[in-house]
Coordinates of C-alpha atoms in Angstrom, one line a residue:
Chain A
X1432 CA 3.4 11.9 -32.3
X1433 CA 3.9 13.3 -28.8
X1434 CA 7.1 15.1 -27.7
X1435 CA 8.5 12.6 -25.5
X1436 CA 8.1 10.0 -28.2
X1437 CA 9.7 12.2 -30.6
X1438 CA 12.6 12.8 -28.3
X1439 CA 13.2 9.2 -27.3
X1440 CA 13.2 8.3 -31.0
X1441 CA 15.7 10.8 -31.9
X1442 CA 17.8 10.0 -29.1
X1443 CA 17.6 6.3 -30.1
X1444 CA 18.4 7.1 -33.6
X1445 CA 21.5 9.2 -32.6
X1446 CA 22.9 6.6 -30.0
X1447 CA 22.4 3.9 -32.6
X1448 CA 25.1 5.5 -34.6
X1449 CA 27.7 4.2 -32.2
X1450 CA 26.6 0.4 -33.1
X1451 CA 28.6 -0.6 -36.1
X1452 CA 30.9 -3.1 -37.1
X1453 CA 34.5 -2.3 -36.2
X1454 CA 33.3 0.2 -33.3
X1455 CA 34.3 -0.4 -29.8
X1456 CA 31.2 -2.0 -28.4
X1457 CA 31.7 -0.7 -24.5
X1458 CA 31.9 2.8 -25.8
X1459 CA 28.3 2.2 -27.3
X1460 CA 27.1 0.7 -24.1
X1461 CA 28.5 3.6 -22.0
X1462 CA 26.8 6.2 -24.3
X1463 CA 23.5 4.2 -24.1
X1464 CA 23.9 4.0 -20.2
X1465 CA 24.3 8.0 -20.2
X1466 CA 21.2 8.6 -22.3
X1467 CA 18.8 5.8 -21.3
X1468 CA 16.6 5.3 -19.5
X1469 CA 15.3 8.8 -19.6
X1470 CA 15.4 11.5 -17.2
X1471 CA 12.9 14.5 -17.2
X1472 CA 13.9 15.5 -20.8
X1473 CA 13.1 19.1 -19.7
X1474 CA 15.5 20.8 -22.1
X1475 CA 14.4 18.9 -25.4
X1476 CA 10.7 19.3 -24.4
X1477 CA 11.5 22.9 -24.2
X1478 CA 12.9 22.8 -27.7
X1479 CA 9.8 21.2 -29.1
X1480 CA 7.5 23.4 -27.4
X1481 CA 9.2 26.6 -28.6
X1482 CA 9.4 25.2 -32.2
X1483 CA 5.6 24.4 -32.2
X1484 CA 5.1 28.0 -30.9
X1485 CA 7.1 29.3 -33.7
X1486 CA 5.0 27.5 -36.3
X1487 CA 7.3 24.2 -36.7
X1488 CA 7.9 23.6 -40.3
X1489 CA 11.0 21.3 -40.5
X1490 CA 10.3 18.6 -37.7
X1491 CA 13.3 16.6 -38.5
X1492 CA 15.7 19.4 -37.6
X1493 CA 13.7 20.2 -34.7
X1494 CA 14.0 16.7 -33.6
X1495 CA 17.7 16.7 -34.1
X1496 CA 18.0 20.1 -32.2
X1497 CA 16.2 18.7 -29.3
X1498 CA 18.2 15.5 -29.4
X1499 CA 21.3 17.7 -29.7
X1500 CA 20.5 19.5 -26.6
X1501 CA 19.7 16.4 -24.5
X1502 CA 22.9 14.6 -25.6
X1503 CA 24.9 17.6 -24.5
X1504 CA 23.1 17.7 -21.2
X1505 CA 23.9 13.9 -20.7
X1506 CA 27.5 14.5 -21.6
X1507 CA 27.7 17.2 -19.0
X1508 CA 26.3 14.9 -16.4
X1509 CA 28.9 12.2 -17.3
X1510 CA 31.8 14.6 -16.8
X1511 CA 30.4 16.4 -13.9
X1512 CA 30.0 13.0 -12.0
X1513 CA 33.6 12.0 -12.6
X1514 CA 35.7 11.8 -9.3
X1515 CA 37.6 15.0 -10.2
X1516 CA 34.3 16.8 -9.8
X1517 CA 31.3 15.4 -7.8
X1518 CA 32.6 11.8 -7.6
X1519 CA 28.9 10.8 -7.8
X1520 CA 28.2 7.1 -7.4
X1521 CA 24.6 7.3 -8.9
X1522 CA 22.6 9.3 -11.5
X1523 CA 18.9 8.8 -12.2
X1524 CA 18.7 6.0 -9.5
X1525 CA 21.5 3.8 -11.2
X1526 CA 25.2 3.8 -11.4
X1527 CA 27.0 6.8 -12.8
X1528 CA 28.6 6.1 -16.0
X1529 CA 32.2 5.9 -14.4
X1530 CA 31.3 3.6 -11.8
X1531 CA 29.5 1.3 -14.4
X1532 CA 32.3 1.5 -16.9
X1533 CA 35.4 3.0 -15.5
X1534 CA 36.6 6.5 -15.6
X1535 CA 38.4 6.4 -18.9
X1536 CA 35.5 5.3 -21.0
X1537 CA 33.2 7.7 -19.1
X1538 CA 35.5 10.4 -20.1
X1539 CA 35.5 9.1 -23.8
X1540 CA 31.5 8.5 -23.6
X1541 CA 31.1 12.1 -22.7
X1542 CA 33.3 13.2 -25.5
X1543 CA 31.4 11.1 -28.0
X1544 CA 28.1 12.5 -26.8
X1545 CA 29.2 16.0 -27.4
X1546 CA 30.3 15.2 -30.9
X1547 CA 27.1 13.1 -31.4
X1548 CA 25.0 16.2 -30.8
X1549 CA 26.5 17.9 -33.7
X1550 CA 26.6 14.7 -35.9
X1551 CA 22.7 14.5 -35.3
X1552 CA 22.4 18.1 -36.6
X1553 CA 24.5 17.5 -39.7
X1554 CA 22.4 14.3 -40.5
X1555 CA 19.0 16.3 -40.2
X1556 CA 20.2 19.2 -42.2
X1557 CA 20.4 17.9 -45.7
X1558 CA 18.3 20.2 -47.9
X1559 CA 17.9 22.6 -44.8
X1560 CA 21.5 24.1 -45.1
X1561 CA 20.1 27.6 -44.7
X1562 CA 18.4 26.8 -41.5
X1563 CA 21.5 25.1 -40.0
X1564 CA 23.8 28.0 -39.2
X1565 CA 21.6 29.7 -36.6
X1566 CA 20.7 26.1 -35.1
X1567 CA 24.3 25.0 -34.7
X1568 CA 25.3 28.6 -33.4
X1569 CA 22.6 28.5 -30.8
X1570 CA 23.5 24.7 -29.6
X1571 CA 27.4 25.7 -29.5
X1572 CA 26.8 28.9 -27.7
X1573 CA 24.8 26.9 -25.0
X1574 CA 27.7 24.5 -24.2
X1575 CA 30.9 26.2 -25.2
X1576 CA 33.0 29.3 -24.4
X1577 CA 32.5 32.0 -23.4
X1578 CA 29.1 31.4 -21.7
X1579 CA 28.1 27.9 -22.1
X1580 CA 27.6 24.9 -19.6
X1581 CA 31.4 24.0 -20.0
X1582 CA 32.2 27.6 -18.9
X1583 CA 29.7 27.4 -16.1
X1584 CA 31.4 24.1 -14.6
X1585 CA 34.7 25.9 -15.1
X1586 CA 33.8 28.2 -12.3
X1587 CA 34.3 25.4 -9.9
X1588 CA 38.0 25.5 -11.0
X1589 CA 38.4 29.2 -10.3
X1590 CA 39.8 30.7 -7.2
X1591 CA 36.6 32.8 -7.0
X1592 CA 33.4 31.6 -8.4
X1593 CA 30.9 34.3 -9.5
X1594 CA 27.7 32.8 -8.2
X1595 CA 25.3 34.5 -10.6
X1596 CA 27.6 33.8 -13.7
X1597 CA 28.1 30.3 -12.5
X1598 CA 24.1 29.7 -12.4
X1599 CA 23.6 31.4 -15.5
X1600 CA 26.2 29.6 -17.4
X1601 CA 25.9 26.2 -15.9
X1602 CA 22.3 25.7 -16.1
X1603 CA 20.7 28.8 -17.9
X1604 CA 22.8 28.6 -20.8
X1605 CA 21.6 25.2 -22.2
X1606 CA 17.8 26.1 -21.3
X1607 CA 18.6 29.4 -23.5
X1608 CA 20.2 27.2 -26.3
X1609 CA 17.1 24.7 -26.1
X1610 CA 14.7 27.8 -26.6
X1611 CA 16.9 29.4 -29.4
X1612 CA 17.6 26.1 -31.3
X1613 CA 14.0 25.2 -31.2
X1614 CA 12.9 28.8 -32.6
X1615 CA 15.7 28.6 -35.1
X1616 CA 14.8 25.1 -36.3
X1617 CA 11.4 26.6 -37.1
X1618 CA 12.8 29.6 -38.9
X1619 CA 12.1 32.2 -36.4
X1620 CA 14.2 35.3 -37.5
X1621 CA 14.6 36.8 -34.0
X1622 CA 16.1 34.3 -31.6
X1623 CA 17.1 36.9 -28.7
X1624 CA 13.8 36.9 -27.0
X1625 CA 13.8 33.0 -27.1
X1626 CA 17.1 33.1 -25.6
X1627 CA 16.0 35.3 -22.7
X1628 CA 12.9 33.3 -22.2
X1629 CA 15.1 30.0 -22.1
X1630 CA 17.6 31.8 -19.6
X1631 CA 15.0 32.7 -17.0
X1632 CA 13.4 29.3 -17.3
X1633 CA 16.9 28.0 -16.5
X1634 CA 17.4 30.4 -13.6
X1635 CA 14.1 29.0 -12.1
X1636 CA 14.9 25.3 -12.7
X1637 CA 18.4 25.8 -11.1
X1638 CA 16.9 27.4 -7.8
X1639 CA 14.5 24.5 -7.7
X1640 CA 17.4 22.2 -8.1
X1641 CA 19.5 23.9 -5.3
X1642 CA 16.2 23.5 -3.0
X1643 CA 15.8 20.1 -3.8
X1644 CA 19.4 19.4 -2.9
X1645 CA 18.7 20.6 0.7
X1646 CA 15.2 19.4 1.3
X1647 CA 13.9 16.7 -1.1
X1648 CA 13.6 13.0 -0.2
X1649 CA 16.4 10.9 -1.9
X1650 CA 13.8 9.1 -4.0
X1651 CA 12.6 12.4 -5.3
X1652 CA 16.1 13.2 -6.8
X1653 CA 17.3 10.1 -8.5
X1654 CA 20.8 11.1 -7.1
X1655 CA 21.9 11.5 -3.4
X1656 CA 20.9 14.8 -1.6
X1657 CA 23.2 17.1 0.1
X1658 CA 25.7 17.2 -2.5
X1659 CA 26.1 21.0 -2.7
X1660 CA 27.1 21.4 0.8
X1661 CA 29.2 18.4 0.8
X1662 CA 31.1 19.5 -2.1
X1663 CA 31.2 23.3 -1.2
X1664 CA 29.4 24.2 -4.3
X1665 CA 27.6 27.6 -4.9
X1666 CA 24.0 27.3 -4.2
X1667 CA 21.0 29.6 -3.8
X1668 CA 19.6 27.6 -1.1
X1669 CA 22.6 27.5 0.9
X1670 CA 23.2 31.3 0.5
X1671 CA 19.9 32.5 1.1
X1672 CA 18.2 29.8 3.3
X1673 CA 15.1 27.7 2.3
X1674 CA 12.5 30.2 2.9
X1675 CA 14.0 33.1 0.8
X1676 CA 15.2 30.5 -1.9
X1677 CA 11.6 29.2 -2.2
X1678 CA 10.3 33.0 -2.6
X1679 CA 13.0 33.6 -5.0
X1680 CA 12.1 30.5 -7.2
X1681 CA 8.4 31.5 -7.2
X1682 CA 9.6 35.0 -8.5
X1683 CA 11.8 33.4 -11.2
X1684 CA 8.8 31.1 -12.4
X1685 CA 6.9 34.4 -12.8
X1686 CA 9.3 36.1 -14.6
X1687 CA 10.1 33.0 -16.9
X1688 CA 6.3 33.0 -17.7
X1689 CA 6.2 36.6 -18.6
X1690 CA 9.3 36.3 -20.8
X1691 CA 7.4 34.2 -23.4
X1692 CA 7.4 36.2 -26.5
X1693 CA 4.1 36.8 -28.1
X1694 CA 3.3 33.8 -30.5
X1695 CA 0.4 31.5 -31.0
X1696 CA 1.9 28.7 -28.6
X1697 CA 2.2 30.9 -25.9
X1698 CA -0.4 29.4 -23.6
X1699 CA 1.2 25.8 -23.9
X1700 CA 4.5 27.1 -23.1
X1701 CA 2.9 28.9 -19.9
X1702 CA 1.5 25.5 -19.0
X1703 CA 4.6 23.8 -19.4
X1704 CA 6.7 26.5 -17.2
X1705 CA 4.0 26.0 -14.5
X1706 CA 3.8 22.2 -14.7
X1707 CA 7.6 22.0 -14.4
X1708 CA 7.6 24.3 -11.2
X1709 CA 5.0 22.1 -9.4
X1710 CA 7.1 19.0 -10.6
X1711 CA 10.3 20.4 -9.2
X1712 CA 9.2 21.4 -6.0
X1713 CA 9.9 19.1 -3.1
X1714 CA 6.8 17.4 -1.6
X1715 CA 7.6 18.5 1.7
X1716 CA 7.3 22.2 0.9
X1717 CA 4.3 21.5 -1.4
X1718 CA 2.7 20.1 1.9
X1719 CA 3.7 22.9 4.0
X1720 CA 2.3 25.3 1.3
X1721 CA -0.9 23.7 1.1
Chain B
X887 CA 48.6 34.3 -47.0
X888 CA 50.4 31.4 -46.8
X889 CA 48.7 28.2 -45.1
X890 CA 50.3 28.3 -41.6
X891 CA 49.4 32.1 -41.2
X892 CA 45.9 31.4 -42.3
X893 CA 45.8 28.3 -39.6
X894 CA 47.3 30.5 -36.7
X895 CA 44.9 33.4 -37.5
X896 CA 41.8 31.1 -37.6
X897 CA 42.9 29.1 -34.4
X898 CA 43.8 32.6 -32.7
X899 CA 40.1 34.2 -33.6
X900 CA 38.5 30.8 -32.3
X901 CA 40.4 30.6 -29.1
X902 CA 39.6 34.4 -28.4
X903 CA 36.0 33.5 -28.1
X904 CA 36.8 32.3 -24.5
X905 CA 38.0 35.8 -23.4
X906 CA 35.0 37.5 -22.5
X907 CA 33.5 39.5 -19.5
X908 CA 32.0 37.1 -16.9
X909 CA 33.8 34.1 -18.4
X910 CA 36.1 32.0 -16.5
X911 CA 39.6 33.2 -17.3
X912 CA 41.4 29.9 -16.3
X913 CA 39.5 27.9 -18.8
X914 CA 40.6 30.5 -21.7
X915 CA 44.3 30.2 -20.5
X916 CA 43.9 26.2 -20.3
X917 CA 42.5 26.2 -23.8
X918 CA 45.3 28.8 -25.4
X919 CA 47.8 26.2 -23.5
X920 CA 46.6 23.4 -25.5
X921 CA 46.4 25.2 -28.9
X922 CA 49.6 27.3 -28.7
X923 CA 52.5 27.5 -29.5
X924 CA 51.7 25.5 -32.5
X925 CA 52.6 21.9 -33.2
X926 CA 53.0 20.7 -36.8
X927 CA 49.6 21.5 -37.7
X928 CA 49.7 18.5 -40.2
X929 CA 45.9 18.1 -40.3
X930 CA 44.9 21.5 -41.2
X931 CA 47.5 22.1 -43.6
X932 CA 46.2 19.0 -45.4
X933 CA 42.7 20.3 -45.1
X934 CA 43.8 23.7 -46.9
X935 CA 45.8 21.7 -49.4
X936 CA 42.9 19.7 -50.6
X937 CA 40.5 22.7 -50.5
X938 CA 43.3 24.5 -52.8
X939 CA 43.4 21.2 -55.0
X940 CA 39.7 21.3 -55.2
X941 CA 39.5 25.0 -56.4
X942 CA 38.7 26.6 -53.2
X943 CA 36.2 29.5 -53.3
X944 CA 35.0 29.8 -50.0
X945 CA 38.3 30.7 -48.0
X946 CA 36.4 31.6 -44.6
X947 CA 34.7 28.2 -44.5
X948 CA 37.9 26.4 -45.4
X949 CA 39.7 28.3 -42.6
X950 CA 37.1 27.3 -40.2
X951 CA 37.4 23.8 -41.4
X952 CA 41.0 23.7 -40.8
X953 CA 40.9 25.3 -37.5
X954 CA 37.9 23.0 -36.4
X955 CA 40.1 19.6 -37.2
X956 CA 43.0 21.1 -35.3
X957 CA 41.0 22.2 -32.4
X958 CA 39.4 18.7 -32.2
X959 CA 43.1 17.3 -32.5
X960 CA 44.3 19.6 -29.6
X961 CA 41.2 18.4 -27.4
X962 CA 41.9 14.9 -28.1
X963 CA 45.7 15.2 -26.8
X964 CA 44.5 17.1 -23.8
X965 CA 42.0 14.2 -22.9
X966 CA 44.7 11.3 -24.0
X967 CA 47.3 13.1 -21.8
X968 CA 45.2 12.8 -18.5
X969 CA 46.3 10.4 -15.7
X970 CA 43.4 8.0 -16.7
X971 CA 45.1 7.4 -20.0
X972 CA 48.8 8.3 -20.8
X973 CA 49.6 10.3 -17.8
X974 CA 51.8 12.3 -20.0
X975 CA 53.7 15.3 -18.1
X976 CA 54.8 17.0 -21.3
X977 CA 53.5 17.9 -24.7
X978 CA 55.3 19.9 -27.2
X979 CA 58.2 20.5 -24.9
X980 CA 56.0 22.0 -22.0
X981 CA 53.8 20.8 -19.3
X982 CA 50.6 19.0 -20.3
X983 CA 47.5 20.9 -19.7
X984 CA 46.5 18.9 -16.6
X985 CA 49.9 19.5 -15.2
X986 CA 49.8 23.2 -15.7
X987 CA 46.0 23.6 -14.8
X988 CA 44.8 20.5 -12.9
X989 CA 42.8 17.6 -14.0
X990 CA 39.4 19.1 -13.7
X991 CA 40.1 22.2 -15.8
X992 CA 42.2 20.0 -18.5
X993 CA 38.9 17.8 -18.8
X994 CA 36.6 21.0 -19.2
X995 CA 39.2 22.5 -21.5
X996 CA 39.2 19.7 -23.8
X997 CA 35.3 19.6 -23.8
X998 CA 35.3 23.2 -24.6
X999 CA 37.9 22.8 -27.6
X1000 CA 35.5 20.0 -28.9
X1001 CA 32.6 22.5 -28.9
X1002 CA 34.5 25.4 -30.3
X1003 CA 35.3 23.4 -33.3
X1004 CA 31.6 23.5 -34.2
X1005 CA 31.2 27.0 -33.1
X1006 CA 34.0 27.9 -35.4
X1007 CA 32.1 26.3 -38.4
X1008 CA 28.8 27.9 -37.3
X1009 CA 30.4 31.2 -37.4
X1010 CA 31.9 30.9 -40.7
X1011 CA 28.9 29.5 -42.6
X1012 CA 26.5 32.6 -42.7
X1013 CA 25.4 32.8 -46.2
X1014 CA 27.1 29.5 -46.9
X1015 CA 24.5 27.4 -45.4
X1016 CA 24.4 24.9 -48.3
X1017 CA 28.1 24.1 -47.9
X1018 CA 27.8 23.5 -44.1
X1019 CA 26.0 20.2 -43.8
X1020 CA 28.8 18.3 -45.5
X1021 CA 31.6 20.0 -43.9
X1022 CA 29.9 19.5 -40.5
X1023 CA 29.3 15.8 -41.2
X1024 CA 32.9 15.2 -42.3
X1025 CA 34.3 16.8 -39.4
X1026 CA 31.9 14.9 -36.8
X1027 CA 32.5 11.7 -38.5
X1028 CA 36.3 12.2 -38.0
X1029 CA 35.9 12.5 -34.3
X1030 CA 32.6 10.9 -33.1
X1031 CA 30.9 7.3 -33.3
X1032 CA 31.3 5.1 -35.0
X1033 CA 34.8 5.2 -36.3
X1034 CA 36.1 8.5 -35.2
X1035 CA 39.1 9.4 -32.9
X1036 CA 37.0 9.2 -29.7
X1037 CA 36.1 5.6 -30.8
X1038 CA 39.7 4.9 -31.6
X1039 CA 40.9 5.9 -28.3
X1040 CA 38.0 3.8 -26.7
X1041 CA 39.7 0.7 -28.1
X1042 CA 42.1 1.3 -25.1
X1043 CA 39.1 0.3 -22.8
X1044 CA 38.0 -2.8 -24.7
X1045 CA 39.2 -6.3 -23.5
X1046 CA 40.7 -6.9 -26.8
X1047 CA 41.9 -4.1 -29.0
X1048 CA 41.5 -4.6 -32.7
X1049 CA 44.9 -3.1 -33.9
X1050 CA 44.0 -2.1 -37.5
X1051 CA 40.7 -0.7 -36.3
X1052 CA 42.3 1.3 -33.4
X1053 CA 44.9 2.9 -35.6
X1054 CA 42.5 3.7 -38.6
X1055 CA 40.1 5.3 -36.0
X1056 CA 42.5 7.0 -33.7
X1057 CA 44.5 8.7 -36.3
X1058 CA 43.5 7.9 -39.8
X1059 CA 39.8 9.1 -39.0
X1060 CA 41.1 12.7 -38.4
X1061 CA 43.1 12.9 -41.5
X1062 CA 40.1 11.5 -43.5
X1063 CA 38.1 14.3 -42.1
X1064 CA 40.7 17.0 -42.7
X1065 CA 40.7 16.0 -46.5
X1066 CA 37.0 15.4 -46.9
X1067 CA 36.2 18.9 -44.9
X1068 CA 38.6 20.8 -47.1
X1069 CA 37.0 19.2 -50.2
X1070 CA 33.6 20.1 -49.1
X1071 CA 34.2 23.6 -47.8
X1072 CA 35.4 24.0 -51.6
X1073 CA 32.1 22.5 -52.7
X1074 CA 33.6 19.2 -54.1
X1075 CA 30.6 16.9 -54.7
X1076 CA 32.4 13.3 -54.1
X1077 CA 34.2 13.3 -51.1
X1078 CA 34.7 9.4 -50.9
X1079 CA 38.1 9.5 -52.7
X1080 CA 39.2 12.3 -50.4
X1081 CA 38.3 10.5 -47.4
X1082 CA 40.3 7.5 -48.6
X1083 CA 43.6 9.6 -49.5
X1084 CA 43.2 11.3 -46.1
X1085 CA 42.9 7.8 -44.4
X1086 CA 46.0 6.4 -46.2
X1087 CA 48.0 9.6 -45.1
X1088 CA 46.9 8.9 -41.6
X1089 CA 48.0 5.3 -41.6
X1090 CA 51.5 6.3 -42.8
X1091 CA 51.6 9.2 -40.1
X1092 CA 50.6 6.6 -37.5
X1093 CA 53.3 4.2 -38.6
X1094 CA 55.9 7.1 -38.6
X1095 CA 54.8 8.0 -35.1
X1096 CA 55.1 4.4 -33.8
X1097 CA 58.5 4.2 -35.1
X1098 CA 59.5 7.6 -33.6
X1099 CA 58.3 6.5 -30.3
X1100 CA 60.8 3.8 -30.3
X1101 CA 63.9 5.4 -32.2
X1102 CA 63.6 9.1 -32.1
X1103 CA 65.8 11.3 -30.0
X1104 CA 63.5 13.1 -27.2
X1105 CA 64.1 16.6 -28.8
X1106 CA 62.7 15.2 -32.1
X1107 CA 59.4 14.2 -30.4
X1108 CA 58.4 17.2 -28.1
X1109 CA 57.1 14.4 -25.8
X1110 CA 58.9 11.5 -24.0
X1111 CA 59.8 8.6 -26.1
X1112 CA 59.0 4.9 -25.3
X1113 CA 55.4 5.5 -24.2
X1114 CA 53.7 3.0 -26.3
X1115 CA 55.8 0.0 -24.7
X1116 CA 55.5 1.7 -21.2
X1117 CA 51.7 2.0 -21.6
X1118 CA 51.1 -1.3 -23.5
X1119 CA 49.7 0.4 -26.3
X1120 CA 49.0 -1.2 -29.7
X1121 CA 52.2 0.0 -32.0
X1122 CA 53.0 -1.1 -35.5
X1123 CA 56.8 -0.8 -34.6
X1124 CA 56.5 -3.1 -31.5
X1125 CA 54.6 -5.6 -33.4
X1126 CA 56.7 -5.9 -36.4
X1127 CA 60.0 -4.5 -35.3
X1128 CA 61.7 -1.4 -36.8
X1129 CA 62.9 -2.7 -40.0
X1130 CA 59.6 -4.1 -41.1
X1131 CA 57.9 -1.2 -39.6
X1132 CA 60.0 1.2 -41.7
X1133 CA 59.3 -0.9 -45.0
X1134 CA 55.6 -0.8 -44.0
X1135 CA 55.9 3.0 -43.7
X1136 CA 57.4 3.5 -47.0
X1137 CA 54.7 1.4 -48.6
X1138 CA 52.0 3.5 -46.8
X1139 CA 53.5 6.6 -48.1
X1140 CA 53.6 5.5 -51.7
X1141 CA 49.8 4.2 -51.4
X1142 CA 48.7 7.7 -50.0
X1143 CA 50.5 9.5 -52.6
X1144 CA 48.8 7.2 -55.4
X1145 CA 45.4 7.8 -53.7
X1146 CA 45.3 11.5 -54.4
X1147 CA 42.2 11.9 -56.7
X1148 CA 42.8 13.6 -60.2
X1149 CA 42.7 17.3 -59.8
X1150 CA 44.9 20.3 -60.5
X1151 CA 46.5 20.7 -57.1
X1152 CA 47.6 17.2 -57.2
X1153 CA 51.4 17.9 -57.8
X1154 CA 51.4 19.9 -54.5
X1155 CA 49.5 17.4 -52.5
X1156 CA 52.2 14.9 -53.4
X1157 CA 54.9 17.4 -52.5
X1158 CA 53.1 17.8 -49.2
X1159 CA 53.0 13.8 -48.6
X1160 CA 56.6 13.5 -49.3
X1161 CA 57.9 16.3 -47.3
X1162 CA 55.9 15.2 -44.2
X1163 CA 57.3 11.6 -44.6
X1164 CA 60.7 13.0 -44.7
X1165 CA 60.0 15.3 -41.6
X1166 CA 58.6 12.4 -39.7
X1167 CA 61.4 10.1 -40.3
X1168 CA 63.8 9.9 -37.3
X1169 CA 67.2 11.3 -38.1
X1170 CA 69.0 8.1 -37.0
X1171 CA 67.1 6.2 -39.7
X1172 CA 67.8 8.9 -42.3
X1173 CA 71.4 8.8 -41.5
X1174 CA 71.3 4.9 -42.0
X1175 CA 69.4 5.1 -45.1
X1176 CA 71.7 7.9 -46.5

């Protein structure tokens, strides 16, 4: 089974937990709206790829870790899109959750998706208890305090935002968690190099996203462009200008590729890094580079 | 060490994870505001009491389970208080989190507290991996889909709210989780009777809360009274009237006490149930009963 099929199946199984007698049906619908149809699934693919590179031997736990990471990513998008933050009307080319279901249910759907990530890990870990603590810790670290994506988003509420910490936490942290959780699910003892690799990849991804927000065509984004400037958000592309930001992106991709720890799946991981970098470069810049 | 000291120390350790270099300081302050000074800590005390009744032998995990339950309760209060739900200005006799820190940070502090609950479990479970899956499952079930407190709150977003399901999920679910997680942290094999006991206790607690919302003096509540009527929320006291609701409360307390499974700590648990019932009865009703 290929990675995308595994990820979609795990997510479908997870979200189906919301469908039950005596359960509020609109909550389940809002959660499904947040998770499907699929986005790029960059983070769970990273999780699976790292697990494979580490000699994956507990695929149910790896699938759960990948699903948990993506559920937490989807939850953060739902909450970031709310009127008190980005007030985004669209996401992945359709209505944002609060535009489709209202603010109260969007708030709760995000909460429920956060919890569902951990429920998914609990369900997959029967008989694998010894593997669970490091996977749980890696996932929690990527989302929570002090340096996870919730902390990253919180910099938008501080009088002075630390740009480097903002990016590292808002995006890098979940990439680091995806890599570390994938490695932990495969029984890897030393997660630190995988965290570093994931964080580097996250930095490159964030730089690409900042650039796309400035120069990409709307149909490339699945969301409106120009939001960082409109919302006064910290942005590498706005801080450095496009040419320097593109150069920085290329450096970050190279750094990420070099950070892959020695393992038998290193070649596949390097290929994933390169294909992501290509996919995320706006067409206008690809043309000018060609 | 008594239960309250254990709980406060565990919560302090958990919330201190938010204090770190490069972490957004207002997020940590908002989380602390949500958790301290302490409320009644009913749910974590239940968790500790059940663990003791089951022959507690892994106190670090029990403490983490109790803290996790209380962190999730605090998170739910922060989110329920937001303008899109109750728009509550006060909580525990002081400003609600969004009044003190703004809506965006209150949203994120709630998210961070949810994640912190699971981070706390991960931290306490090193070397106790085999115990972790059932504890994690019990905690997740109390909060998430299909029947946890987030689902309970979501009934406020449905066109027709099922009163019984609303109460069982919005309050009973976290009591059931507190009891089951306490039992699981002590290695109990059969969690089902503990869940039922916790759920019954939660029903009694919700009935008492509904009554207090109608008849209690403001200084007994730590929050404004009359909110259920003002917000059109489902309420046993409003649905049945006070005399019938008080009778129902007494029945529910008796049912909860009877639901305590046979164990060597049963007497202490029964005493806790009775003292809670007394504590939660408004003074005006106690006087008229005396």
